[in-house]
């Protein structure tokens, strides 16, 4: 009988489950989206119970529809949207409030309070992260302040708080296991990336009880065994846990210092592996843990962009300019070359490398030649420009120049975007054979941990599609100057 490794990728827009065969190829996959709750304050939430329901639904679908037994699955690896935070009752396993999504900036006032208390530098020094509502800490602090049940459960030592991975592990193991891995813990802004422990002082500053946080362990650990709430007839081991961007870095084969990737999703994560070297930066980048594997910690520099793929969703769902994301490639190619418009997607402020919570989105440089095609192109181009700014800063901070950029995620199917990305970076851009690198990275890690995959063989069989730069240097400089001006306008307080 054929054997498989299951990759579960719980992302911002939905959940994917992919079964990889003994050669590491995609055998079967299933996907289901979940509802995005966005109010007029810009708050963004998910229903944790819906997410758990979808995991169960997909696990049943991918096995039963394809005649696969749980006995054929040797291991499970999980990747997840990272900074999204939630709280639940440890005994009942029920969430006490919707999951607050990483895009949600409702914790900005809490961060301002901590900065006024002089804690900004402590947070950056110990966690590697800029004090920002982007990360989990301020979201969990908001729950502690505004959801009465949270403090009650905390007083009873019956509160669980964490990221989506710890929620899923708790649910998948029937409430027996409450763990996270080093990669996810490092994104909460509560974890000391030097001592590799929850930082008691920072937790206290945010009023987060350390007792409510999960145990932190290596990314290639055995996290438990699961029947996924009775869907499987035997327990399957969960052999890997990684934040989605970290899983993509691993899936790209960027296992050593100096290698970088960009994940194009709802937002984008650009990550540079720095190996065992914890590179400090006071600029618009985060120092984070890439993963903990083979009993060793690997670090990374990272820049997080709030809106990339989500800008395309905005074009489709809110402006009704397109019916599907696939249309953007054709429309961008048909745009008038004389158009000079730019779009800055600061819907809820700007992430890396600017980190301006007060910035607002703008279209600029609009003329009479600006129409639907040109607006679509400006939105698509904004993805590449933002990634350029992060890569440019990474090279300055690390002191090295990237040879190429490996990319992944749904938008990499857009050949126009990939070529423009290569042109604006003036570097080759390499696209992997499948877009779902987060699920693949988690599954490969699980398969290796379980002894099912040989690391050298499984990564040796991968190939990438290459886009090479083909833009005149003068044109590139002119375009980048125009983008820089647009960013300044978006960040203007006038």
PDB file of N, CA and C in Angstrom, residues 354-427:
ATOM      1  N   UNK A 354       8.571  49.910   6.909  1.00  0.00           N
ATOM      2  CA  UNK A 354       8.182  51.267   7.301  1.00  0.00           C
ATOM      3  C   UNK A 354       7.610  51.304   8.723  1.00  0.00           C
ATOM      4  N   UNK A 355       6.768  50.337   9.054  1.00  0.00           N
ATOM      5  CA  UNK A 355       6.104  50.244  10.351  1.00  0.00           C
ATOM      6  C   UNK A 355       5.477  51.566  10.768  1.00  0.00           C
ATOM      7  N   UNK A 356       4.474  51.965   9.993  1.00  0.00           N
ATOM      8  CA  UNK A 356       3.722  53.184  10.291  1.00  0.00           C
ATOM      9  C   UNK A 356       2.250  52.791  10.442  1.00  0.00           C
ATOM     10  N   UNK A 357       1.778  52.718  11.687  1.00  0.00           N
ATOM     11  CA  UNK A 357       0.395  52.304  11.944  1.00  0.00           C
ATOM     12  C   UNK A 357      -0.615  53.335  11.464  1.00  0.00           C
ATOM     13  N   UNK A 358      -0.176  54.582  11.263  1.00  0.00           N
ATOM     14  CA  UNK A 358      -1.100  55.655  10.886  1.00  0.00           C
ATOM     15  C   UNK A 358      -1.153  55.900   9.374  1.00  0.00           C
ATOM     16  N   UNK A 359      -0.307  55.234   8.612  1.00  0.00           N
ATOM     17  CA  UNK A 359      -0.316  55.423   7.154  1.00  0.00           C
ATOM     18  C   UNK A 359      -1.651  54.972   6.577  1.00  0.00           C
ATOM     19  N   UNK A 360      -2.067  55.627   5.509  1.00  0.00           N
ATOM     20  CA  UNK A 360      -3.315  55.258   4.841  1.00  0.00           C
ATOM     21  C   UNK A 360      -3.048  54.942   3.377  1.00  0.00           C
ATOM     22  N   UNK A 361      -3.856  54.053   2.824  1.00  0.00           N
ATOM     23  CA  UNK A 361      -3.681  53.645   1.434  1.00  0.00           C
ATOM     24  C   UNK A 361      -4.001  54.770   0.467  1.00  0.00           C
ATOM     25  N   UNK A 362      -3.263  54.813  -0.638  1.00  0.00           N
ATOM     26  CA  UNK A 362      -3.499  55.859  -1.630  1.00  0.00           C
ATOM     27  C   UNK A 362      -3.238  55.345  -3.044  1.00  0.00           C
ATOM     28  N   UNK A 363      -3.943  55.922  -4.015  1.00  0.00           N
ATOM     29  CA  UNK A 363      -3.562  55.894  -5.418  1.00  0.00           C
ATOM     30  C   UNK A 363      -2.953  57.257  -5.700  1.00  0.00           C
ATOM     31  N   UNK A 364      -1.805  57.305  -6.334  1.00  0.00           N
ATOM     32  CA  UNK A 364      -1.195  58.584  -6.679  1.00  0.00           C
ATOM     33  C   UNK A 364      -0.725  58.548  -8.127  1.00  0.00           C
ATOM     34  N   UNK A 365      -0.451  59.715  -8.681  1.00  0.00           N
ATOM     35  CA  UNK A 365       0.024  59.810 -10.058  1.00  0.00           C
ATOM     36  C   UNK A 365      -1.036  59.517 -11.097  1.00  0.00           C
ATOM     37  N   UNK A 366      -2.303  59.661 -10.717  1.00  0.00           N
ATOM     38  CA  UNK A 366      -3.396  59.358 -11.641  1.00  0.00           C
ATOM     39  C   UNK A 366      -3.533  60.461 -12.694  1.00  0.00           C
ATOM     40  N   UNK A 367      -3.656  60.036 -13.946  1.00  0.00           N
ATOM     41  CA  UNK A 367      -3.869  60.961 -15.066  1.00  0.00           C
ATOM     42  C   UNK A 367      -5.047  60.464 -15.901  1.00  0.00           C
ATOM     43  N   UNK A 368      -5.310  61.113 -17.021  1.00  0.00           N
ATOM     44  CA  UNK A 368      -6.429  60.715 -17.867  1.00  0.00           C
ATOM     45  C   UNK A 368      -6.214  59.359 -18.536  1.00  0.00           C
ATOM     46  N   UNK A 369      -4.993  58.858 -18.547  1.00  0.00           N
ATOM     47  CA  UNK A 369      -4.764  57.532 -19.134  1.00  0.00           C
ATOM     48  C   UNK A 369      -4.968  56.425 -18.093  1.00  0.00           C
ATOM     49  N   UNK A 370      -5.239  56.816 -16.841  1.00  0.00           N
ATOM     50  CA  UNK A 370      -5.438  55.825 -15.792  1.00  0.00           C
ATOM     51  C   UNK A 370      -6.864  55.294 -15.828  1.00  0.00           C
ATOM     52  N   UNK A 371      -6.986  54.003 -16.075  1.00  0.00           N
ATOM     53  CA  UNK A 371      -8.285  53.338 -16.094  1.00  0.00           C
ATOM     54  C   UNK A 371      -8.213  52.031 -15.327  1.00  0.00           C
ATOM     55  N   UNK A 372      -9.132  51.153 -15.617  1.00  0.00           N
ATOM     56  CA  UNK A 372      -9.211  49.877 -14.908  1.00  0.00           C
ATOM     57  C   UNK A 372      -7.912  49.088 -15.015  1.00  0.00           C
ATOM     58  N   UNK A 373      -7.393  48.929 -16.224  1.00  0.00           N
ATOM     59  CA  UNK A 373      -6.166  48.144 -16.409  1.00  0.00           C
ATOM     60  C   UNK A 373      -5.003  48.727 -15.627  1.00  0.00           C
ATOM     61  N   UNK A 374      -4.924  50.053 -15.662  1.00  0.00           N
ATOM     62  CA  UNK A 374      -3.805  50.733 -15.014  1.00  0.00           C
ATOM     63  C   UNK A 374      -3.916  50.635 -13.484  1.00  0.00           C
ATOM     64  N   UNK A 375      -5.130  50.690 -12.974  1.00  0.00           N
ATOM     65  CA  UNK A 375      -5.330  50.547 -11.534  1.00  0.00           C
ATOM     66  C   UNK A 375      -4.963  49.137 -11.074  1.00  0.00           C
ATOM     67  N   UNK A 376      -5.358  48.155 -11.860  1.00  0.00           N
ATOM     68  CA  UNK A 376      -5.018  46.769 -11.533  1.00  0.00           C
ATOM     69  C   UNK A 376      -3.503  46.584 -11.552  1.00  0.00           C
ATOM     70  N   UNK A 377      -2.853  47.121 -12.571  1.00  0.00           N
ATOM     71  CA  UNK A 377      -1.397  46.990 -12.653  1.00  0.00           C
ATOM     72  C   UNK A 377      -0.729  47.657 -11.460  1.00  0.00           C
ATOM     73  N   UNK A 378      -1.215  48.812 -11.051  1.00  0.00           N
ATOM     74  CA  UNK A 378      -0.613  49.512  -9.908  1.00  0.00           C
ATOM     75  C   UNK A 378      -0.718  48.675  -8.637  1.00  0.00           C
ATOM     76  N   UNK A 379      -1.849  47.996  -8.472  1.00  0.00           N
ATOM     77  CA  UNK A 379      -2.029  47.134  -7.302  1.00  0.00           C
ATOM     78  C   UNK A 379      -1.075  45.950  -7.365  1.00  0.00           C
ATOM     79  N   UNK A 380      -0.959  45.322  -8.525  1.00  0.00           N
ATOM     80  CA  UNK A 380      -0.038  44.191  -8.689  1.00  0.00           C
ATOM     81  C   UNK A 380       1.405  44.642  -8.465  1.00  0.00           C
ATOM     82  N   UNK A 381       1.775  45.763  -9.065  1.00  0.00           N
ATOM     83  CA  UNK A 381       3.145  46.270  -8.927  1.00  0.00           C
ATOM     84  C   UNK A 381       3.492  46.597  -7.481  1.00  0.00           C
ATOM     85  N   UNK A 382       2.498  47.018  -6.688  1.00  0.00           N
ATOM     86  CA  UNK A 382       2.766  47.382  -5.295  1.00  0.00           C
ATOM     87  C   UNK A 382       3.310  46.196  -4.500  1.00  0.00           C
ATOM     88  N   UNK A 383       2.949  44.995  -4.898  1.00  0.00           N
ATOM     89  CA  UNK A 383       3.469  43.796  -4.231  1.00  0.00           C
ATOM     90  C   UNK A 383       4.976  43.720  -4.426  1.00  0.00           C
ATOM     91  N   UNK A 384       5.399  43.874  -5.670  1.00  0.00           N
ATOM     92  CA  UNK A 384       6.831  43.778  -5.990  1.00  0.00           C
ATOM     93  C   UNK A 384       7.634  44.912  -5.364  1.00  0.00           C
ATOM     94  N   UNK A 385       7.063  46.108  -5.361  1.00  0.00           N
ATOM     95  CA  UNK A 385       7.776  47.251  -4.771  1.00  0.00           C
ATOM     96  C   UNK A 385       8.008  47.049  -3.266  1.00  0.00           C
ATOM     97  N   UNK A 386       6.989  46.595  -2.562  1.00  0.00           N
ATOM     98  CA  UNK A 386       7.131  46.389  -1.118  1.00  0.00           C
ATOM     99  C   UNK A 386       8.199  45.344  -0.812  1.00  0.00           C
ATOM    100  N   UNK A 387       8.217  44.281  -1.599  1.00  0.00           N
ATOM    101  CA  UNK A 387       9.218  43.231  -1.387  1.00  0.00           C
ATOM    102  C   UNK A 387      10.613  43.756  -1.699  1.00  0.00           C
ATOM    103  N   UNK A 388      10.728  44.594  -2.720  1.00  0.00           N
ATOM    104  CA  UNK A 388      12.025  45.224  -3.029  1.00  0.00           C
ATOM    105  C   UNK A 388      12.540  45.997  -1.817  1.00  0.00           C
ATOM    106  N   UNK A 389      11.664  46.785  -1.193  1.00  0.00           N
ATOM    107  CA  UNK A 389      12.108  47.614  -0.069  1.00  0.00           C
ATOM    108  C   UNK A 389      12.630  46.756   1.082  1.00  0.00           C
ATOM    109  N   UNK A 390      11.979  45.625   1.333  1.00  0.00           N
ATOM    110  CA  UNK A 390      12.430  44.748   2.420  1.00  0.00           C
ATOM    111  C   UNK A 390      13.764  44.087   2.063  1.00  0.00           C
ATOM    112  N   UNK A 391      13.882  43.569   0.833  1.00  0.00           N
ATOM    113  CA  UNK A 391      15.129  42.920   0.399  1.00  0.00           C
ATOM    114  C   UNK A 391      16.291  43.913   0.435  1.00  0.00           C
ATOM    115  N   UNK A 392      16.041  45.130  -0.021  1.00  0.00           N
ATOM    116  CA  UNK A 392      17.077  46.163  -0.037  1.00  0.00           C
ATOM    117  C   UNK A 392      17.601  46.418   1.375  1.00  0.00           C
ATOM    118  N   UNK A 393      16.701  46.488   2.348  1.00  0.00           N
ATOM    119  CA  UNK A 393      17.113  46.713   3.733  1.00  0.00           C
ATOM    120  C   UNK A 393      17.835  45.492   4.289  1.00  0.00           C
ATOM    121  N   UNK A 394      17.369  44.297   3.962  1.00  0.00           N
ATOM    122  CA  UNK A 394      18.025  43.077   4.444  1.00  0.00           C
ATOM    123  C   UNK A 394      19.483  43.020   3.998  1.00  0.00           C
ATOM    124  N   UNK A 395      19.736  43.384   2.765  1.00  0.00           N
ATOM    125  CA  UNK A 395      21.107  43.363   2.252  1.00  0.00           C
ATOM    126  C   UNK A 395      21.982  44.350   3.010  1.00  0.00           C
ATOM    127  N   UNK A 396      21.429  45.522   3.335  1.00  0.00           N
ATOM    128  CA  UNK A 396      22.204  46.514   4.072  1.00  0.00           C
ATOM    129  C   UNK A 396      22.516  46.031   5.491  1.00  0.00           C
ATOM    130  N   UNK A 397      21.537  45.441   6.146  1.00  0.00           N
ATOM    131  CA  UNK A 397      21.709  45.003   7.530  1.00  0.00           C
ATOM    132  C   UNK A 397      22.648  43.810   7.636  1.00  0.00           C
ATOM    133  N   UNK A 398      22.476  42.838   6.716  1.00  0.00           N
ATOM    134  CA  UNK A 398      23.273  41.608   6.783  1.00  0.00           C
ATOM    135  C   UNK A 398      24.667  41.790   6.203  1.00  0.00           C
ATOM    136  N   UNK A 399      24.847  42.821   5.380  1.00  0.00           N
ATOM    137  CA  UNK A 399      26.149  43.060   4.767  1.00  0.00           C
ATOM    138  C   UNK A 399      26.450  42.166   3.583  1.00  0.00           C
ATOM    139  N   UNK A 400      25.461  41.454   3.110  1.00  0.00           N
ATOM    140  CA  UNK A 400      25.651  40.572   1.953  1.00  0.00           C
ATOM    141  C   UNK A 400      24.612  40.847   0.889  1.00  0.00           C
ATOM    142  N   UNK A 401      24.909  40.433  -0.331  1.00  0.00           N
ATOM    143  CA  UNK A 401      23.983  40.633  -1.442  1.00  0.00           C
ATOM    144  C   UNK A 401      23.397  39.291  -1.851  1.00  0.00           C
ATOM    145  N   UNK A 402      22.070  39.241  -1.962  1.00  0.00           N
ATOM    146  CA  UNK A 402      21.400  38.002  -2.351  1.00  0.00           C
ATOM    147  C   UNK A 402      21.678  37.684  -3.815  1.00  0.00           C
ATOM    148  N   UNK A 403      21.928  36.422  -4.074  1.00  0.00           N
ATOM    149  CA  UNK A 403      22.159  35.969  -5.452  1.00  0.00           C
ATOM    150  C   UNK A 403      20.839  35.873  -6.193  1.00  0.00           C
ATOM    151  N   UNK A 404      19.822  35.365  -5.507  1.00  0.00           N
ATOM    152  CA  UNK A 404      18.507  35.233  -6.107  1.00  0.00           C
ATOM    153  C   UNK A 404      17.454  35.264  -5.012  1.00  0.00           C
ATOM    154  N   UNK A 405      16.186  35.249  -5.407  1.00  0.00           N
ATOM    155  CA  UNK A 405      15.087  35.213  -4.455  1.00  0.00           C
ATOM    156  C   UNK A 405      14.170  34.062  -4.818  1.00  0.00           C
ATOM    157  N   UNK A 406      13.974  33.136  -3.884  1.00  0.00           N
ATOM    158  CA  UNK A 406      13.006  32.064  -4.089  1.00  0.00           C
ATOM    159  C   UNK A 406      11.653  32.533  -3.569  1.00  0.00           C
ATOM    160  N   UNK A 407      10.614  32.182  -4.289  1.00  0.00           N
ATOM    161  CA  UNK A 407       9.285  32.704  -3.970  1.00  0.00           C
ATOM    162  C   UNK A 407       8.270  31.568  -3.934  1.00  0.00           C
ATOM    163  N   UNK A 408       7.165  31.817  -3.248  1.00  0.00           N
ATOM    164  CA  UNK A 408       6.094  30.829  -3.185  1.00  0.00           C
ATOM    165  C   UNK A 408       4.785  31.519  -2.853  1.00  0.00           C
ATOM    166  N   UNK A 409       3.705  30.776  -2.994  1.00  0.00           N
ATOM    167  CA  UNK A 409       2.374  31.307  -2.742  1.00  0.00           C
ATOM    168  C   UNK A 409       1.579  31.463  -4.021  1.00  0.00           C
ATOM    169  N   UNK A 410       0.258  31.585  -3.877  1.00  0.00           N
ATOM    170  CA  UNK A 410      -0.635  31.657  -5.027  1.00  0.00           C
ATOM    171  C   UNK A 410      -0.285  32.713  -6.066  1.00  0.00           C
ATOM    172  N   UNK A 411       0.043  33.953  -5.661  1.00  0.00           N
ATOM    173  CA  UNK A 411       0.363  34.992  -6.643  1.00  0.00           C
ATOM    174  C   UNK A 411       1.574  34.692  -7.527  1.00  0.00           C
ATOM    175  N   UNK A 412       2.393  33.683  -7.176  1.00  0.00           N
ATOM    176  CA  UNK A 412       3.537  33.347  -8.027  1.00  0.00           C
ATOM    177  C   UNK A 412       3.094  32.734  -9.340  1.00  0.00           C
ATOM    178  N   UNK A 413       1.809  32.396  -9.454  1.00  0.00           N
ATOM    179  CA  UNK A 413       1.283  31.897 -10.736  1.00  0.00           C
ATOM    180  C   UNK A 413       1.162  33.027 -11.760  1.00  0.00           C
ATOM    181  N   UNK A 414       1.205  34.266 -11.288  1.00  0.00           N
ATOM    182  CA  UNK A 414       1.086  35.433 -12.157  1.00  0.00           C
ATOM    183  C   UNK A 414       2.453  35.731 -12.777  1.00  0.00           C
ATOM    184  N   UNK A 415       2.631  35.355 -14.043  1.00  0.00           N
ATOM    185  CA  UNK A 415       3.927  35.503 -14.714  1.00  0.00           C
ATOM    186  C   UNK A 415       4.321  36.973 -14.857  1.00  0.00           C
ATOM    187  N   UNK A 416       3.320  37.867 -15.027  1.00  0.00           N
ATOM    188  CA  UNK A 416       3.629  39.295 -15.098  1.00  0.00           C
ATOM    189  C   UNK A 416       4.272  39.757 -13.803  1.00  0.00           C
ATOM    190  N   UNK A 417       3.671  39.391 -12.676  1.00  0.00           N
ATOM    191  CA  UNK A 417       4.190  39.807 -11.378  1.00  0.00           C
ATOM    192  C   UNK A 417       5.594  39.257 -11.145  1.00  0.00           C
ATOM    193  N   UNK A 418       5.812  37.993 -11.489  1.00  0.00           N
ATOM    194  CA  UNK A 418       7.115  37.386 -11.249  1.00  0.00           C
ATOM    195  C   UNK A 418       8.210  38.050 -12.092  1.00  0.00           C
ATOM    196  N   UNK A 419       7.900  38.383 -13.339  1.00  0.00           N
ATOM    197  CA  UNK A 419       8.878  39.055 -14.181  1.00  0.00           C
ATOM    198  C   UNK A 419       9.150  40.466 -13.671  1.00  0.00           C
ATOM    199  N   UNK A 420       8.082  41.172 -13.249  1.00  0.00           N
ATOM    200  CA  UNK A 420       8.273  42.522 -12.726  1.00  0.00           C
ATOM    201  C   UNK A 420       9.072  42.476 -11.428  1.00  0.00           C
ATOM    202  N   UNK A 421       8.829  41.435 -10.613  1.00  0.00           N
ATOM    203  CA  UNK A 421       9.597  41.303  -9.376  1.00  0.00           C
ATOM    204  C   UNK A 421      11.083  41.129  -9.678  1.00  0.00           C
ATOM    205  N   UNK A 422      11.389  40.294 -10.649  1.00  0.00           N
ATOM    206  CA  UNK A 422      12.776  40.089 -11.051  1.00  0.00           C
ATOM    207  C   UNK A 422      13.387  41.375 -11.593  1.00  0.00           C
ATOM    208  N   UNK A 423      12.606  42.081 -12.403  1.00  0.00           N
ATOM    209  CA  UNK A 423      13.104  43.321 -13.009  1.00  0.00           C
ATOM    210  C   UNK A 423      13.397  44.384 -11.959  1.00  0.00           C
ATOM    211  N   UNK A 424      12.492  44.545 -11.000  1.00  0.00           N
ATOM    212  CA  UNK A 424      12.651  45.624 -10.034  1.00  0.00           C
ATOM    213  C   UNK A 424      13.732  45.294  -9.006  1.00  0.00           C
ATOM    214  N   UNK A 425      13.929  43.989  -8.737  1.00  0.00           N
ATOM    215  CA  UNK A 425      15.005  43.564  -7.839  1.00  0.00           C
ATOM    216  C   UNK A 425      16.353  43.518  -8.545  1.00  0.00           C
ATOM    217  N   UNK A 426      16.317  43.348  -9.858  1.00  0.00           N
ATOM    218  CA  UNK A 426      17.512  43.101 -10.665  1.00  0.00           C
ATOM    219  C   UNK A 426      18.213  41.819 -10.189  1.00  0.00           C
ATOM    220  N   UNK A 427      17.389  40.808  -9.893  1.00  0.00           N
ATOM    221  CA  UNK A 427      17.876  39.495  -9.465  1.00  0.00           C
ATOM    222  C   UNK A 427      16.981  38.412 -10.045  1.00  0.00           C
TER     223      UNK A 427
END
